[in-house]
Short mmCIF file of C-alpha atoms and ligand atoms in Angstrom, two decimals:
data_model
loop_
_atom_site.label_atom_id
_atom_site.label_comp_id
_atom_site.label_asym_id
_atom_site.label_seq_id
_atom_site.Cartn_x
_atom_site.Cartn_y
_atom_site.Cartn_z
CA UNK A 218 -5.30 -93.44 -54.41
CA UNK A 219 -5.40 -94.96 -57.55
CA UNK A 220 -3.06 -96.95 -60.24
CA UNK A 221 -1.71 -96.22 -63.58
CA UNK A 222 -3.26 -98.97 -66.42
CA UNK A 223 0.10 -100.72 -67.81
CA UNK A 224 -1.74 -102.88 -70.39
CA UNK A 225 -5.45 -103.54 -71.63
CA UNK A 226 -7.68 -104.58 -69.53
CA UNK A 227 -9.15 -107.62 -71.64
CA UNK A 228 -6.48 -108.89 -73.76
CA UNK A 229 -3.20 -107.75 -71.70
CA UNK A 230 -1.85 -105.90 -74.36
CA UNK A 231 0.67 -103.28 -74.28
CA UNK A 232 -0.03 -100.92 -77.42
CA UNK A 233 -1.99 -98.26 -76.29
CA UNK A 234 -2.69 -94.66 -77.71
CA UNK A 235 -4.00 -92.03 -75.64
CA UNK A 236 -6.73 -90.39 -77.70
CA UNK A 237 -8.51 -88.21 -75.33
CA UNK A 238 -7.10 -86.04 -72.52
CA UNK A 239 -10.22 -84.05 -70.77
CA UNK A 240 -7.48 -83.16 -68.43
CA UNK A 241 -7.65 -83.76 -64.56
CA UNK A 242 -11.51 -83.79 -63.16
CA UNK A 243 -12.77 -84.16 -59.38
CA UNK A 244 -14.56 -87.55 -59.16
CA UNK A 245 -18.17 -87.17 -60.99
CA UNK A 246 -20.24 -88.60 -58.35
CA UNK A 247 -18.31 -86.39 -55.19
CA UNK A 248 -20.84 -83.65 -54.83
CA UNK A 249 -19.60 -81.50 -51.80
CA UNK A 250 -22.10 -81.11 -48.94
CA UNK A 251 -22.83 -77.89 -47.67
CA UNK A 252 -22.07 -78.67 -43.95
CA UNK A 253 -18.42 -79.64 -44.80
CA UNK A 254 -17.59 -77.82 -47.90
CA UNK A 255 -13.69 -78.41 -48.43
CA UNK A 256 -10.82 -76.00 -49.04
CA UNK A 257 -9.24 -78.08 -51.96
CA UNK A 258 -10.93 -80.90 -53.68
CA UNK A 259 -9.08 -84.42 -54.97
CA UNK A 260 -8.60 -84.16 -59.03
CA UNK A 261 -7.41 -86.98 -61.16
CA UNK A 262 -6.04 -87.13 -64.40
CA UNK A 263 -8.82 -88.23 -67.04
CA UNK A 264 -7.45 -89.81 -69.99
CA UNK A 265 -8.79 -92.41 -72.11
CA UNK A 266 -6.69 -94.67 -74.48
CA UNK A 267 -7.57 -97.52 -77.33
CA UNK A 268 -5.75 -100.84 -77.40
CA UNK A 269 -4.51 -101.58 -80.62
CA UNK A 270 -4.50 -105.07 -79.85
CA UNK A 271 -8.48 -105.99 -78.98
CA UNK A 272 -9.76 -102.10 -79.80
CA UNK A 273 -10.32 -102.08 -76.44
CA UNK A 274 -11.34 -98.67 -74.86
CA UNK A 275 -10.31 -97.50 -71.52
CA UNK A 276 -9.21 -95.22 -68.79
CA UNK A 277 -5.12 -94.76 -68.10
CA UNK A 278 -6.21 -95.09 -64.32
CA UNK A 279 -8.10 -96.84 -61.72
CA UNK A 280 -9.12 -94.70 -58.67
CA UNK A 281 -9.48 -96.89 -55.61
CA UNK A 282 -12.82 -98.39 -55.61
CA UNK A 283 -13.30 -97.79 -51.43
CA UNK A 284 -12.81 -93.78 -52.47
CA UNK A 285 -15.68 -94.02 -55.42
CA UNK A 286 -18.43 -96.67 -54.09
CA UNK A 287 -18.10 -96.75 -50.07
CA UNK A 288 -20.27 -93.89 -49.66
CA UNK A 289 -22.74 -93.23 -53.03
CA UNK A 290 -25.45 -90.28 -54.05
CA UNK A 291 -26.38 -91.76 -56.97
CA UNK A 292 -29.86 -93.79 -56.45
CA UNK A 293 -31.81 -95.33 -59.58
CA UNK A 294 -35.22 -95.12 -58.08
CA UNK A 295 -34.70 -90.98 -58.57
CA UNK A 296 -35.66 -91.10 -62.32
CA UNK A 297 -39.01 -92.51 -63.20
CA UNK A 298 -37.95 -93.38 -66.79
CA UNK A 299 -34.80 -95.73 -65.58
CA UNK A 300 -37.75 -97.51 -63.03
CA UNK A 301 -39.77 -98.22 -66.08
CA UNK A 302 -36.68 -99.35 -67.90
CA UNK A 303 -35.73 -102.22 -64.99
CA UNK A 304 -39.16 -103.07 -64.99
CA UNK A 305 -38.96 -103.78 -68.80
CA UNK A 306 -35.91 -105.96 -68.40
CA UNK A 307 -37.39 -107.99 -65.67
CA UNK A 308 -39.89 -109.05 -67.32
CA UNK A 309 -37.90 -109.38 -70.38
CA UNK A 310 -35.87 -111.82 -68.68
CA UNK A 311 -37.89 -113.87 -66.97
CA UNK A 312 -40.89 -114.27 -69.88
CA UNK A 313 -37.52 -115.02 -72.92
CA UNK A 314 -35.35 -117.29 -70.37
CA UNK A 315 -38.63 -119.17 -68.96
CA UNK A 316 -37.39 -118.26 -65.37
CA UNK A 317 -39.58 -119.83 -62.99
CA UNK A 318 -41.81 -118.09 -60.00
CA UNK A 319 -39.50 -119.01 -57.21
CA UNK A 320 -36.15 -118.46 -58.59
CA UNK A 321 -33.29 -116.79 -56.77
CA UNK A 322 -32.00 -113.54 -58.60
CA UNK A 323 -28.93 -111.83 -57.77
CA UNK A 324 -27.95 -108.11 -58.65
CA UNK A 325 -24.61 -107.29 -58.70
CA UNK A 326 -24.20 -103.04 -57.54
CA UNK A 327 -27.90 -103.18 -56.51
CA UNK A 328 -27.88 -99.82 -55.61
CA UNK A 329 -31.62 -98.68 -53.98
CA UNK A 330 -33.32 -102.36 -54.91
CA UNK A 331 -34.98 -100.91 -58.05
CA UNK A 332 -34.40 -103.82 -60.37
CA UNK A 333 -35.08 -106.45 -57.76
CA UNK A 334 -38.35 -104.80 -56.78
CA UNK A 335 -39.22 -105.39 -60.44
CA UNK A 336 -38.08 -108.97 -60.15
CA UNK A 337 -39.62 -109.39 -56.17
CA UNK A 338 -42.97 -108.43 -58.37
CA UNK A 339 -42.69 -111.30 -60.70
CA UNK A 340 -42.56 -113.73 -57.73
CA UNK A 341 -38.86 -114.05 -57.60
CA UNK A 342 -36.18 -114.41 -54.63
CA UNK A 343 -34.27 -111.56 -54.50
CA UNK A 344 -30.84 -110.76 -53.02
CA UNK A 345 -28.43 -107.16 -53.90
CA UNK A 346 -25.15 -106.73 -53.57
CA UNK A 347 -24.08 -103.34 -53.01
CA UNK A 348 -21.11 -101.45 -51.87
CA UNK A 349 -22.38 -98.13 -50.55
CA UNK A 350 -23.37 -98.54 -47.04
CA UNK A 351 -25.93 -95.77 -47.00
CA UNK A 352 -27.48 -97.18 -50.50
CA UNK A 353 -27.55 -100.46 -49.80
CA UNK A 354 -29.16 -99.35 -46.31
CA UNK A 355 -31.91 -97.43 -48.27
CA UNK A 356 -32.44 -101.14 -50.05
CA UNK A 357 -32.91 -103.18 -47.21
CA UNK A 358 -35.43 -100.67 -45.83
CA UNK A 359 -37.58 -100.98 -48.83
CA UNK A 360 -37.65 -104.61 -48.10
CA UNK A 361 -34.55 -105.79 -50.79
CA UNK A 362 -32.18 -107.96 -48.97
CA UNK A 363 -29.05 -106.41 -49.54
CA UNK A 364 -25.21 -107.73 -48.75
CA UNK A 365 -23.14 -104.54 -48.09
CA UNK A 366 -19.94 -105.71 -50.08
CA UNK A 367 -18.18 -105.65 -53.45
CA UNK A 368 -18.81 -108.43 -55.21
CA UNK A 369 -16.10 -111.04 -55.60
CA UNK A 370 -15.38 -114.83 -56.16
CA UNK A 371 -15.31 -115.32 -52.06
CA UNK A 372 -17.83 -113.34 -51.89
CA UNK A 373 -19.91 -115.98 -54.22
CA UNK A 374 -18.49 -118.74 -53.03
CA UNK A 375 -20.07 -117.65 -49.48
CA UNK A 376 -23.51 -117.19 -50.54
CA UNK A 377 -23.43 -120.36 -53.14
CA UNK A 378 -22.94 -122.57 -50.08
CA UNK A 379 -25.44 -120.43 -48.08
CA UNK A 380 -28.44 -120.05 -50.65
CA UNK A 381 -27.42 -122.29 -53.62
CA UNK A 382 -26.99 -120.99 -56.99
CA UNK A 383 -28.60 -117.85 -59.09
CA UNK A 384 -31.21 -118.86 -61.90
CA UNK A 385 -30.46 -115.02 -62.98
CA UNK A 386 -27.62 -112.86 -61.82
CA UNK A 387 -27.88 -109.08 -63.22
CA UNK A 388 -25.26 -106.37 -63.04
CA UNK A 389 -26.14 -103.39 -64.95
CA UNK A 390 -23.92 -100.46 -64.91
CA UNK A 391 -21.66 -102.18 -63.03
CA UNK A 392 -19.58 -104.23 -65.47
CA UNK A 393 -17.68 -100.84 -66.92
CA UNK A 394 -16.95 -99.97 -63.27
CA UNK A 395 -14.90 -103.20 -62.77
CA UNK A 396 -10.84 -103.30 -62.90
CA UNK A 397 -10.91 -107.55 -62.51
CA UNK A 398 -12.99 -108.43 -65.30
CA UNK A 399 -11.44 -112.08 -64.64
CA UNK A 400 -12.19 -112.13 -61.48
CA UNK A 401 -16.11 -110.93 -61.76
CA UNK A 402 -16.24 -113.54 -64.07
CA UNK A 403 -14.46 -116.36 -62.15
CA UNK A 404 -17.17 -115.42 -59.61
CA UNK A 405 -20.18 -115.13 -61.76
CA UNK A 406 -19.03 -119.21 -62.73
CA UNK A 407 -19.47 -120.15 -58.99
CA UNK A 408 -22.69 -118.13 -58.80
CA UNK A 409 -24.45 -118.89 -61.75
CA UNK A 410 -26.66 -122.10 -62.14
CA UNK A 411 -25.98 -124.01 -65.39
CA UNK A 412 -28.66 -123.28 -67.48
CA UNK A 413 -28.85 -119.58 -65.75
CA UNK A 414 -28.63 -116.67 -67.36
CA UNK A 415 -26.24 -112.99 -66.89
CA UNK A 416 -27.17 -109.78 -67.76
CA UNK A 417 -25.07 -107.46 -68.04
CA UNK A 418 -25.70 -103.38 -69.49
CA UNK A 419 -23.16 -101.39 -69.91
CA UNK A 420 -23.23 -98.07 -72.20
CA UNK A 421 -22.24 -98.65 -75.86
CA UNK A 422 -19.31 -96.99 -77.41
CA UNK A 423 -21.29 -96.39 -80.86
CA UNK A 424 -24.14 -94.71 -79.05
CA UNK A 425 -20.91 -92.48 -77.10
CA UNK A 426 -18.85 -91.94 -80.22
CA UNK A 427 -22.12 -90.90 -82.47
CA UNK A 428 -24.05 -88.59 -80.43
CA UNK A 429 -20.35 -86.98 -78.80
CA UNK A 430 -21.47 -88.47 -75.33
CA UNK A 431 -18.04 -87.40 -73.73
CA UNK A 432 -18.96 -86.43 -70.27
CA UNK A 433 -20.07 -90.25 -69.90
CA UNK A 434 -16.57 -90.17 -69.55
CA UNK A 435 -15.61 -90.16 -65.69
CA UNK A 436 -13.44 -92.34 -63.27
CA UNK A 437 -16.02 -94.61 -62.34
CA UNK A 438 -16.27 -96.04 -65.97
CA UNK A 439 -13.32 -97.73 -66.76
CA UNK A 440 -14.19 -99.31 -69.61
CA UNK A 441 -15.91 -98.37 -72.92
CA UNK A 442 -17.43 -100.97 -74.70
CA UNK A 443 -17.74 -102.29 -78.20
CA UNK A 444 -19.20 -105.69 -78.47
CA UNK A 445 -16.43 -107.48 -80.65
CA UNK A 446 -13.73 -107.51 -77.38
CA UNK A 447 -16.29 -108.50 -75.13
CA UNK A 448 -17.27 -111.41 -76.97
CA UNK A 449 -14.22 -112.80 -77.36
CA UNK A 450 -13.87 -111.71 -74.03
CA UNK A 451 -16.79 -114.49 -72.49
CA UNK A 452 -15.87 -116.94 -74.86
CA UNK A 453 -12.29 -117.31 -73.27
CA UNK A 454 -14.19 -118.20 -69.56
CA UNK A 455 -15.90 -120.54 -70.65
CA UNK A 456 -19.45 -118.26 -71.91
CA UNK A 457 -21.34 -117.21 -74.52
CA UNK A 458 -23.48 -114.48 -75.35
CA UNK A 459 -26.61 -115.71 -76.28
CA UNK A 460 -28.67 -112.65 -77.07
CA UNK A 461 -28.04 -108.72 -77.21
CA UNK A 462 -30.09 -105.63 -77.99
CA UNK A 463 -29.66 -101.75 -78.06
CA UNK A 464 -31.22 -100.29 -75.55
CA UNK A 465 -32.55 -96.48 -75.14
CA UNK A 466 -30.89 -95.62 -71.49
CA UNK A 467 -28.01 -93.51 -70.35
CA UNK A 468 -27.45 -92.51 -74.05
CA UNK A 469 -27.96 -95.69 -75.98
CA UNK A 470 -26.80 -98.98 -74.24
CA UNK A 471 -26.27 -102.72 -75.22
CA UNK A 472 -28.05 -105.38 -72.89
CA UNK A 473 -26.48 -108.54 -73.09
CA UNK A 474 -27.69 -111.94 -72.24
CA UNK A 475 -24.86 -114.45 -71.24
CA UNK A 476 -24.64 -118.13 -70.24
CA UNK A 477 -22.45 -120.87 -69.46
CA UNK A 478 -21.22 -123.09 -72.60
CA UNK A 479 -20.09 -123.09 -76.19
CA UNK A 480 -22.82 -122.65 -79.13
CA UNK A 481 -22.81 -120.86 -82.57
CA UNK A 482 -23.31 -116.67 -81.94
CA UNK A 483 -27.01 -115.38 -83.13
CA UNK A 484 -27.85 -112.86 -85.54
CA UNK A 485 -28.41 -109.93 -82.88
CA UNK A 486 -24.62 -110.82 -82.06
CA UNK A 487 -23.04 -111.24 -85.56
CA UNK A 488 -25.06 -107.98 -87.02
CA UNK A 489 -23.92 -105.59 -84.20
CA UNK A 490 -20.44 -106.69 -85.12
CA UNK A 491 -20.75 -106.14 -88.77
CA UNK A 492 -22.03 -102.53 -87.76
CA UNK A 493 -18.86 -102.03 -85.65
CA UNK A 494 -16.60 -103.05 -88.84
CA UNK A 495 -18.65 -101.11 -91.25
CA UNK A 496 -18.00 -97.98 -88.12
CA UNK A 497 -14.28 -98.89 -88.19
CA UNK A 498 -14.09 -98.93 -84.14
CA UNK A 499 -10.88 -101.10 -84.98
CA UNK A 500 -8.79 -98.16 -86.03
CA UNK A 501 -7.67 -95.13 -84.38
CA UNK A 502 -8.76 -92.59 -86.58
CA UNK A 503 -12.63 -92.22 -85.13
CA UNK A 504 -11.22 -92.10 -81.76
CA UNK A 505 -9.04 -89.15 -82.69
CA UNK A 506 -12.32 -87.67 -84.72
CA UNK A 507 -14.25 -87.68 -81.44
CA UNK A 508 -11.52 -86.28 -79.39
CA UNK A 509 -11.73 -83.24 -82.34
CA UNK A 510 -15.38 -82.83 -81.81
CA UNK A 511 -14.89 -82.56 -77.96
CA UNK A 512 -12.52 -79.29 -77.98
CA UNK A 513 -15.24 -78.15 -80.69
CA UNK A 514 -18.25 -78.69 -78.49
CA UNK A 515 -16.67 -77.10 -75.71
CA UNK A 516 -15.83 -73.94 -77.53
CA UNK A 517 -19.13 -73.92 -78.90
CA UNK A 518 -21.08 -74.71 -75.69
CA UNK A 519 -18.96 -72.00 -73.77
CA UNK A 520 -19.91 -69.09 -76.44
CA UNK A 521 -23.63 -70.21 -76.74
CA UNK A 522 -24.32 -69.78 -72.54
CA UNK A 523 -22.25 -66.28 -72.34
CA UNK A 524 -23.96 -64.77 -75.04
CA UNK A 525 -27.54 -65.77 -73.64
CA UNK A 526 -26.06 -64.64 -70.23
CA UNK A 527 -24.73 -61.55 -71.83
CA UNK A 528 -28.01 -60.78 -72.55
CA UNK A 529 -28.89 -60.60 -69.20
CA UNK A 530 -31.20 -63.57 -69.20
CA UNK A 531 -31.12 -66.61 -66.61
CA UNK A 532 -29.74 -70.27 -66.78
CA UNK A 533 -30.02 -72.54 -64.51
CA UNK A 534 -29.17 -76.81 -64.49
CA UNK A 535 -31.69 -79.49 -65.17
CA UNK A 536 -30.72 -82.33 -63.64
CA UNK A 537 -27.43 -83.06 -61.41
CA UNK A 538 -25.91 -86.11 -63.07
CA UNK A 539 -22.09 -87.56 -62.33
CA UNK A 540 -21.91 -86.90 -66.03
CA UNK A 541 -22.83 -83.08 -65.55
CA UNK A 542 -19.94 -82.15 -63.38
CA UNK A 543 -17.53 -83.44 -66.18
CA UNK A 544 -19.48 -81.60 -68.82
CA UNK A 545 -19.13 -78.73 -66.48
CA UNK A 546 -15.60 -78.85 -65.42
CA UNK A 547 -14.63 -79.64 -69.09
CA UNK A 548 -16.67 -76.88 -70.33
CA UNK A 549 -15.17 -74.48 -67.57
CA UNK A 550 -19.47 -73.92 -66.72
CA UNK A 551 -19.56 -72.70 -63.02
CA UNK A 552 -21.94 -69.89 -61.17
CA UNK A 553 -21.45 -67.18 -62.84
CA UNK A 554 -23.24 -68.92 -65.84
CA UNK A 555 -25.40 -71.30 -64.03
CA UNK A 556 -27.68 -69.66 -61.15
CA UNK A 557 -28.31 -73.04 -59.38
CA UNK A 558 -29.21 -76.94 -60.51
CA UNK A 559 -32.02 -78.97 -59.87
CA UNK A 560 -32.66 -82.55 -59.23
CA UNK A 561 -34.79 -85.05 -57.86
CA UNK A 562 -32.50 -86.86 -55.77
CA UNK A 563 -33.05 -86.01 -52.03
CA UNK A 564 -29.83 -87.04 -51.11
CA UNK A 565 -28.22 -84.02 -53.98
CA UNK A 566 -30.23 -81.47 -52.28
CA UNK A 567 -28.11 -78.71 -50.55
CA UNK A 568 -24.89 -80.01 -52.09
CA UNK A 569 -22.65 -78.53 -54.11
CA UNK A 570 -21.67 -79.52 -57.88
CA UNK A 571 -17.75 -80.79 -57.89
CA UNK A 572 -14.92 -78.65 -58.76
CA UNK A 573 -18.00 -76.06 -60.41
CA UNK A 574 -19.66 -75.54 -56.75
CA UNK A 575 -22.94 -75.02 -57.91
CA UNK A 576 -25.70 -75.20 -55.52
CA UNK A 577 -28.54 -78.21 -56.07
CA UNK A 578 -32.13 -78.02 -54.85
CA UNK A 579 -35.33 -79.81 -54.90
CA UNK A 580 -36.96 -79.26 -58.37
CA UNK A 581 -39.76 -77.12 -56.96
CA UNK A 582 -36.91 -73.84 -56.66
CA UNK A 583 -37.29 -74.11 -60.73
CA UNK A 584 -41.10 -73.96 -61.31
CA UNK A 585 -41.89 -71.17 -58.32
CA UNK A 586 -38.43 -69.12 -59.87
CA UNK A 587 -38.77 -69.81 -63.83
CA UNK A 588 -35.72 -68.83 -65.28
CA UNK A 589 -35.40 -68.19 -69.13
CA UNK A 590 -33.15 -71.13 -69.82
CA UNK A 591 -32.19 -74.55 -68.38
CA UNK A 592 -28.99 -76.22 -69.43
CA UNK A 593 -30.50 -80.39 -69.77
CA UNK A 594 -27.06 -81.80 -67.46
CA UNK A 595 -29.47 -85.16 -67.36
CA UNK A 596 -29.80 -85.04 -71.12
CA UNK A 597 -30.50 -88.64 -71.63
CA UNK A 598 -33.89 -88.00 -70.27
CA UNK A 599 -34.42 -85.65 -72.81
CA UNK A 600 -37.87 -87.08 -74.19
CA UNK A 601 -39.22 -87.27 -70.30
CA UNK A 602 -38.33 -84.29 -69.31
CA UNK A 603 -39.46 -82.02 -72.26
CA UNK A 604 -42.93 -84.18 -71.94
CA UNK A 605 -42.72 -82.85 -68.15
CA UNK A 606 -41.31 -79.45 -68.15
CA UNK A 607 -44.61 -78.67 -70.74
CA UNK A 608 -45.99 -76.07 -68.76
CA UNK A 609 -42.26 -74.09 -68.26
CA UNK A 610 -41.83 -74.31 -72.06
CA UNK A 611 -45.37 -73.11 -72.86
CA UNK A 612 -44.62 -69.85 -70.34
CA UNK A 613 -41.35 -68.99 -72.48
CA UNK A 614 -38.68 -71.32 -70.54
CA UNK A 615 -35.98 -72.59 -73.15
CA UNK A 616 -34.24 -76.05 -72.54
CA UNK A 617 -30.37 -75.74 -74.03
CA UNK A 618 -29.38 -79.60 -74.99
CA UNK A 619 -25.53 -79.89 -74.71
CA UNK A 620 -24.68 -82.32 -77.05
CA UNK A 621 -24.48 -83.57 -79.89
CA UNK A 622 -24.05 -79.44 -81.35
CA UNK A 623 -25.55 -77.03 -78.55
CA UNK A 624 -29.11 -76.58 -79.17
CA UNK A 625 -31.47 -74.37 -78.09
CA UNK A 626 -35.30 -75.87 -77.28
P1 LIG B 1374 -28.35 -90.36 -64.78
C1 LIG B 1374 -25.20 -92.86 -63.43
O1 LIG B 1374 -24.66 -91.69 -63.99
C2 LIG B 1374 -24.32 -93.40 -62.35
P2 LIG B 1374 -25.47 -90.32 -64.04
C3 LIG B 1374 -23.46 -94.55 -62.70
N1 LIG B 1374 -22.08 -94.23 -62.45
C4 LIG B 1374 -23.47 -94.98 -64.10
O2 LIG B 1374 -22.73 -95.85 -64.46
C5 LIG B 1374 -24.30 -94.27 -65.09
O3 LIG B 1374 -25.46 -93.76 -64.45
C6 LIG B 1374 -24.63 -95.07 -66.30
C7 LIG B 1374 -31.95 -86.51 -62.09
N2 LIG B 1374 -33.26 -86.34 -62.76
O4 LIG B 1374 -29.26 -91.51 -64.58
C8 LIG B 1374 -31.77 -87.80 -61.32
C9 LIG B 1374 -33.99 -85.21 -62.52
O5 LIG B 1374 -33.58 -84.34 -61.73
O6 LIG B 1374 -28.36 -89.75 -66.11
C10 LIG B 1374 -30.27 -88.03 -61.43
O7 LIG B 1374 -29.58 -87.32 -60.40
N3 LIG B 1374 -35.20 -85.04 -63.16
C11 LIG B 1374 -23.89 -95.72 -61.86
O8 LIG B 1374 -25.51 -89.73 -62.68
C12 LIG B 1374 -29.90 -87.41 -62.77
O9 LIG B 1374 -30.94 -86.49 -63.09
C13 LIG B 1374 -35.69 -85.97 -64.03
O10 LIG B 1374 -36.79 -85.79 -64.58
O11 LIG B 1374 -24.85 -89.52 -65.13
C14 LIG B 1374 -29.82 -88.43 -63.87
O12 LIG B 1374 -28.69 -89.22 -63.70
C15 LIG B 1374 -34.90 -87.14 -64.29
C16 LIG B 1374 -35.39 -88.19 -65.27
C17 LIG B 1374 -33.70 -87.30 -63.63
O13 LIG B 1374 -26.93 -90.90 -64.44
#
């Protein structure tokens, strides 16, 4: 079920240091259903390593692909700030590249067609790739043609002689899920017009490392990124990156605009390095920091929630992220400290939580029950959802923000 990483990822090499052991986890996004709840759940060792070659951060193993993305919960429209955020990059896209009304856009792990809805808006043709059958389902139903497949050079080379070539291919939170870096980018070549224009998002390390964001730490992300490696990384295929930005979603991100050729790096390129020298990401030391700070934050986490419980008061979950259940399982959270979770996803409701087995329902169990406290599980929507939960907080309801330090709200 899955394989044992035997050298980095991007540059092949063999020095690697395990920094971080959160010890074995079930898989983030495997929420149980109530119908078929199981007697023993699949667990996997999580550990994460640094290459001292590139500085490279990764996972020591890749879980089959088929076992993580066949079958998926996880849908984008479910969070009204992440819509807005597509939206933004859509038109960001199209209005700095010059894309033209017309042009064919591809999105690589497409999930529910939210991005491409943003992009069918502009005028664009729009096509998703997507390997959950159910989610890619949901797409096509909301009118986004969607291919049901994982995306590979064949796989490009098939619709390149069927549709032609991609003005703009997208893959956004999709890029850290990948084992074959080479061979997404081998296909991205025979996909992508010259002149065209990839854009990639993936979580950035120096958002992860500053702000403690270790429960973004799960099997599905393989990959950690800094943008040094990954430049180096392009460059060696035959790409550059021509622009790149930090951007405020799923804990501080880096969008990255890539095309085809060889030119001089820009500013928003060379000053993101400098920050990632003057950070020291190349050394080992702020890796083995951060692990520190985890076993801290758990301790500290764990004797916040039993003393409110121990005062006899209720907590519930706000929000049922993949990231939860490995803040939970780490933090040895189940439900005898949290009553129940809620979540917006329809597709979450009347499951259980992962190795914690807490029960999820539709958000409306939390405003008719008000309990005193609400762990924030989906605390990268922190701003939204304290805008949103106004009338909770104003009636006494506390919000408990996990990391950086526990915090009460
Ligand atoms: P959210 C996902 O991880 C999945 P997750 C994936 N593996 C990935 O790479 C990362 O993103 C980056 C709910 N919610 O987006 C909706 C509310 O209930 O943080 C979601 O279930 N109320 C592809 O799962 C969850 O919280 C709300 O008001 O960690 C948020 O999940 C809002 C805003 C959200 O990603």
């Amino acid at each position: 079920m899955y394989t044992e990483l035997s050298a980095c990822r991007i540059c092949k090499g063999r020095n690697l240091h395990k920094f971080l052991s959160l010890g074995h986890m079930p898989l983030a996004n495997n929420f149980l259903h109530e119908d078929k709840l199981p007697e023993r759940e699949l667990y996997f060792p999580l550990d994460v390593f640094y290459c001292d070659t590139c500085g490279m951060v990764q996972l020591g193993i890749v879980v089959d692909p088929e076992i993580m993305f066949s079958d998926y919960i996880y849908l984008t429209g479910s969070s009204e700030p992440l819509k807005a955020h597509f939206a933004n990059l859509a038109d960001e896209a199209v209005h700095n590249f010059d894309v033209q009304v017309g042009s064919f856009i591809i999105d690589i792990g497409s999930n529910d067609g939210t991005l491409l809805h943003s992009f069918k808006e502009l005028g664009m043709c729009v096509l998703g790739i997507e390997p959950a059958s159910n989610i890619s389902e949901l797409a096509m139903q909301r009118g986004i043609e969607t291919m049901n497949d994982f995306f590979n050079v064949n796989l490009a080379s098939t619709i390149r002689e069927e549709r032609g070539q991609a003005g703009v291919i997208t893959a956004t939170n999709v890029f850290a899920h990948l084992n074959d870096l080479e061979g997404f980018i081998s296909g991205i070549n025979v996909l992508l017009a010259e002149g065209g224009i990839l854009v990639i998002e993936v979580p950035y390390i120096v958002d992860m490392l500053d702000k403690l964001e270790f429960d973004t730490i799960y099997h599905e992300h393989l990959s950690y990124f800094a943008l040094r490696p990954l430049v180096n990384f392009f460059s060696r295929f035959g790409f550059v990156i021509v622009d790149v930005k930090r951007v405020n979603i799923h804990g501080g991100s880096i969008r990255i605009y890539i095309q085809k050729g060889d030119r001089n790096l820009p500013s928003s390129v060379s000053d993101l390095i400098r920050l990632e020298e003057e950070l020291k990401l190349d050394s080992l030391d702020i890796y083995q920091q951060f692990a520190r700070d985890v076993m801290q934050l758990k301790k500290d986490l764990l004797f916040l929630l039993t003393s409110i419980k121990s005062q006899g008061a209720t907590i519930v979950g706000y929000g049922a992220p993949a990231k939860g259940n490995i803040l939970l399982n780490y933090c040895t959270i189940g439900p005898a400290i949290l009553d129940y979770i809620i979540d917006t996803t329809a597709f979450k409701h009347g499951c259980y939580t992962p190795g914690t087995r807490i029960p999820i329902f539709p958000e409306s169990r939390f405003h008719d029950l008000q309990p005193d406290y609400a762990l924030l599980l989906a605390w990268n929507y922190s701003d939204s959802i304290l805008e949103r939960e106004k009338v909770y907080r104003q009636a006494g309801g506390k919000f408990i923000l996990p990391l950086p330090k526990p915090t009460v709200i």
